mmCIF file of C-alpha atoms in Angstrom:
data_model
loop_
_atom_site.group_PDB
_atom_site.id
_atom_site.type_symbol
_atom_site.label_atom_id
_atom_site.label_comp_id
_atom_site.label_asym_id
_atom_site.label_seq_id
_atom_site.Cartn_x
_atom_site.Cartn_y
_atom_site.Cartn_z
ATOM 1 C CA MET A 612 0.000 0.000 0.000
ATOM 2 C CA GLU A 613 2.778 2.410 0.941
ATOM 3 C CA GLU A 614 4.709 1.657 -2.270
ATOM 4 C CA GLU A 615 1.653 2.367 -4.410
ATOM 5 C CA GLU A 616 1.163 5.700 -2.656
ATOM 6 C CA GLN A 617 4.816 6.645 -3.233
ATOM 7 C CA ASP A 618 4.534 5.671 -6.907
ATOM 8 C CA ASN A 619 1.377 7.761 -7.300
ATOM 9 C CA ASN A 620 3.022 10.747 -5.578
ATOM 10 C CA PHE A 621 6.040 10.465 -7.883
ATOM 11 C CA ILE A 622 3.869 10.218 -10.999
ATOM 12 C CA ASN A 623 1.740 13.189 -9.920
ATOM 13 C CA ALA A 624 4.814 15.271 -9.118
ATOM 14 C CA PHE A 625 6.412 14.370 -12.438
ATOM 15 C CA PHE A 626 3.437 15.149 -14.646
ATOM 16 C CA HIS A 627 2.097 18.137 -12.709
ATOM 17 C CA ALA A 628 5.358 19.894 -11.834
ATOM 18 C CA PRO A 629 5.500 23.607 -12.646
ATOM 19 C CA PRO A 630 7.665 24.457 -15.650
ATOM 20 C CA SER A 631 11.256 25.299 -14.866
ATOM 21 C CA LEU A 632 12.195 28.862 -15.664
ATOM 22 C CA ILE A 633 15.685 30.258 -15.789
ATOM 23 C CA SER A 634 16.457 33.911 -16.203
ATOM 24 C CA LEU A 635 19.880 35.373 -16.807
ATOM 25 C CA ALA A 636 21.001 38.933 -16.362
ATOM 26 C CA ASN A 637 22.631 40.688 -19.307
ATOM 27 C CA PHE A 638 26.369 40.145 -19.387
ATOM 28 C CA SER A 639 28.401 43.240 -18.754
ATOM 29 C CA PRO A 640 32.097 43.157 -17.920
ATOM 30 C CA SER A 641 32.869 44.649 -14.537
ATOM 31 C CA ILE A 642 35.858 46.621 -15.841
ATOM 32 C CA ARG A 643 35.685 48.449 -19.141
ATOM 33 C CA THR A 644 38.907 49.446 -20.795
ATOM 34 C CA SER A 645 39.446 51.725 -23.734
ATOM 35 C CA SER A 646 41.393 49.058 -25.618
ATOM 36 C CA CYS A 647 39.064 46.126 -26.064
ATOM 37 C CA ARG A 648 40.829 42.908 -26.931
ATOM 38 C CA ARG A 649 39.719 40.821 -29.871
ATOM 39 C CA LEU A 650 40.643 37.328 -30.843
ATOM 40 C CA SER A 651 41.638 38.584 -34.253
ATOM 41 C CA SER A 652 41.707 41.959 -35.893
ATOM 42 C CA GLN A 653 41.699 40.495 -39.395
ATOM 43 C CA PHE A 654 38.517 38.834 -40.485
ATOM 44 C CA SER A 655 38.118 37.073 -43.789
ATOM 45 C CA GLU A 656 34.852 36.720 -45.583
ATOM 46 C CA PRO A 657 33.524 33.176 -45.839
ATOM 47 C CA THR A 658 34.240 31.607 -49.195
ATOM 48 C CA ARG A 659 32.087 29.327 -51.265
ATOM 49 C CA PRO A 660 32.903 25.618 -51.196
ATOM 50 C CA ILE A 661 35.188 24.345 -53.918
ATOM 51 C CA ASN A 662 33.335 22.303 -56.492
ATOM 52 C CA SER A 663 35.063 19.188 -57.710
ATOM 53 C CA ASP A 664 34.887 17.880 -61.260
ATOM 54 C CA ARG A 665 34.590 14.326 -60.026
ATOM 55 C CA ARG A 666 32.330 12.744 -57.457
ATOM 56 C CA LEU A 667 33.864 12.502 -53.989
ATOM 57 C CA SER A 668 32.852 10.275 -51.116
ATOM 58 C CA TRP A 669 32.778 11.297 -47.473
ATOM 59 C CA VAL A 670 32.087 9.877 -44.026
ATOM 60 C CA SER A 671 28.822 11.048 -42.488
ATOM 61 C CA LEU A 672 28.462 12.089 -38.852
ATOM 62 C CA GLU A 673 27.007 8.646 -38.184
ATOM 63 C CA GLY A 674 30.195 7.057 -39.543
ATOM 64 C CA ARG A 675 28.723 5.884 -42.840
ATOM 65 C CA LEU A 676 30.625 6.102 -46.108
ATOM 66 C CA ILE A 677 28.498 8.265 -48.432
ATOM 67 C CA GLY A 678 28.886 8.383 -52.214
ATOM 68 C CA ALA A 679 31.566 5.702 -52.213
ATOM 69 C CA GLU A 680 29.962 3.530 -54.883
ATOM 70 C CA GLU A 681 30.335 6.185 -57.585
ATOM 71 C CA ALA A 682 33.607 7.622 -56.271
ATOM 72 C CA SER A 683 35.423 4.288 -56.109
ATOM 73 C CA SER A 684 34.052 2.600 -59.230
ATOM 74 C CA ALA A 685 36.437 1.520 -61.981
ATOM 75 C CA LYS A 686 35.032 4.246 -64.230
ATOM 76 C CA ALA A 687 35.656 6.957 -61.621
ATOM 77 C CA ILE A 688 39.238 5.981 -60.777
ATOM 78 C CA LYS A 689 40.191 5.900 -64.473
ATOM 79 C CA GLY A 690 42.843 3.281 -63.848
ATOM 80 C CA ASN A 691 44.613 1.493 -66.655
ATOM 81 C CA LEU A 692 42.595 -1.669 -66.031
ATOM 82 C CA GLY A 693 41.667 -4.416 -68.441
ATOM 83 C CA LEU A 694 38.138 -5.789 -68.728
ATOM 84 C CA ASP A 695 38.767 -8.571 -66.193
ATOM 85 C CA GLU A 696 40.271 -6.138 -63.682
ATOM 86 C CA VAL A 697 37.343 -3.722 -64.101
ATOM 87 C CA ILE A 698 34.847 -6.506 -63.433
ATOM 88 C CA ALA A 699 36.839 -7.746 -60.429
ATOM 89 C CA TRP A 700 37.211 -4.217 -59.010
ATOM 90 C CA ASP A 701 33.506 -3.492 -59.311
ATOM 91 C CA LEU A 702 32.663 -6.753 -57.499
ATOM 92 C CA PHE A 703 34.253 -5.365 -54.314
ATOM 93 C CA SER A 704 32.069 -3.306 -52.008
ATOM 94 C CA PRO A 705 33.050 0.386 -51.701
ATOM 95 C CA ILE A 706 34.524 -0.054 -48.216
ATOM 96 C CA HIS A 707 36.672 -2.936 -49.456
ATOM 97 C CA ARG A 708 37.900 -0.792 -52.351
ATOM 98 C CA VAL A 709 38.892 1.953 -49.912
ATOM 99 C CA LEU A 710 40.640 -0.558 -47.647
ATOM 100 C CA ILE A 711 42.544 -2.095 -50.574
ATOM 101 C CA VAL A 712 43.819 1.323 -51.626
ATOM 102 C CA ALA A 713 44.719 2.192 -48.018
ATOM 103 C CA ILE A 714 46.666 -1.051 -47.534
ATOM 104 C CA ILE A 715 48.558 -0.521 -50.786
ATOM 105 C CA ALA A 716 49.363 3.064 -49.756
ATOM 106 C CA VAL A 717 50.713 1.921 -46.378
ATOM 107 C CA ALA A 718 52.771 -0.857 -47.976
ATOM 108 C CA THR A 719 54.210 1.573 -50.536
ATOM 109 C CA ASN A 720 55.110 4.041 -47.809
ATOM 110 C CA ASP A 721 56.803 1.311 -45.756
ATOM 111 C CA LEU A 722 58.777 0.211 -48.809
ATOM 112 C CA LYS A 723 59.956 3.790 -49.440
ATOM 113 C CA LYS A 724 61.012 4.140 -45.805
ATOM 114 C CA SER A 725 62.930 0.864 -45.812
ATOM 115 C CA ARG A 726 64.690 1.829 -49.059
ATOM 116 C CA GLN A 727 65.671 5.172 -47.575
ATOM 117 C CA ILE A 728 66.969 3.482 -44.416
ATOM 118 C CA SER A 729 69.000 1.028 -46.519
ATOM 119 C CA SER A 730 70.435 3.890 -48.552
ATOM 120 C CA LEU A 731 71.419 5.788 -45.414
ATOM 121 C CA LYS A 732 73.035 2.669 -43.930
ATOM 122 C CA ARG A 733 75.055 2.166 -47.125
ATOM 123 C CA SER A 734 76.240 5.777 -47.078
ATOM 124 C CA VAL A 735 77.285 5.446 -43.421
ATOM 125 C CA ASP A 736 79.157 2.218 -44.219
ATOM 126 C CA LEU A 737 80.972 3.943 -47.102
ATOM 127 C CA ARG A 738 82.010 6.837 -44.856
ATOM 128 C CA VAL A 739 83.280 4.448 -42.181
ATOM 129 C CA ARG A 740 85.352 2.533 -44.741
ATOM 130 C CA PHE A 741 87.025 5.655 -46.108
ATOM 131 C CA ASP A 742 87.774 7.189 -42.701
#
């Protein structure tokens, strides 16, 4: 009986509560100086977005890849692909196409770094030999 009464009191208080009002006084700095500080004295006008000739994909705020089908198709990338490669490429989903390109980019970058390290090691070895 007591629990039912408490539940009813809570429900009544929740649904019949007066609206919450908040009022704020106007902001005015307590000390006014003759030289007001600004974050920047040079303001630039907003520019229009740059339009691209080709379709681009992007990640939405929800984390979804938008426009990737058109942007990553064999026709859009204009690669030097044969008919079999075009068919195979278009069989991949857009996210897989993006991941394939990303993996190749990382592998290429690692290869360049390792070549540069090897070149530097060879030059150090040559200097040590001649000293």
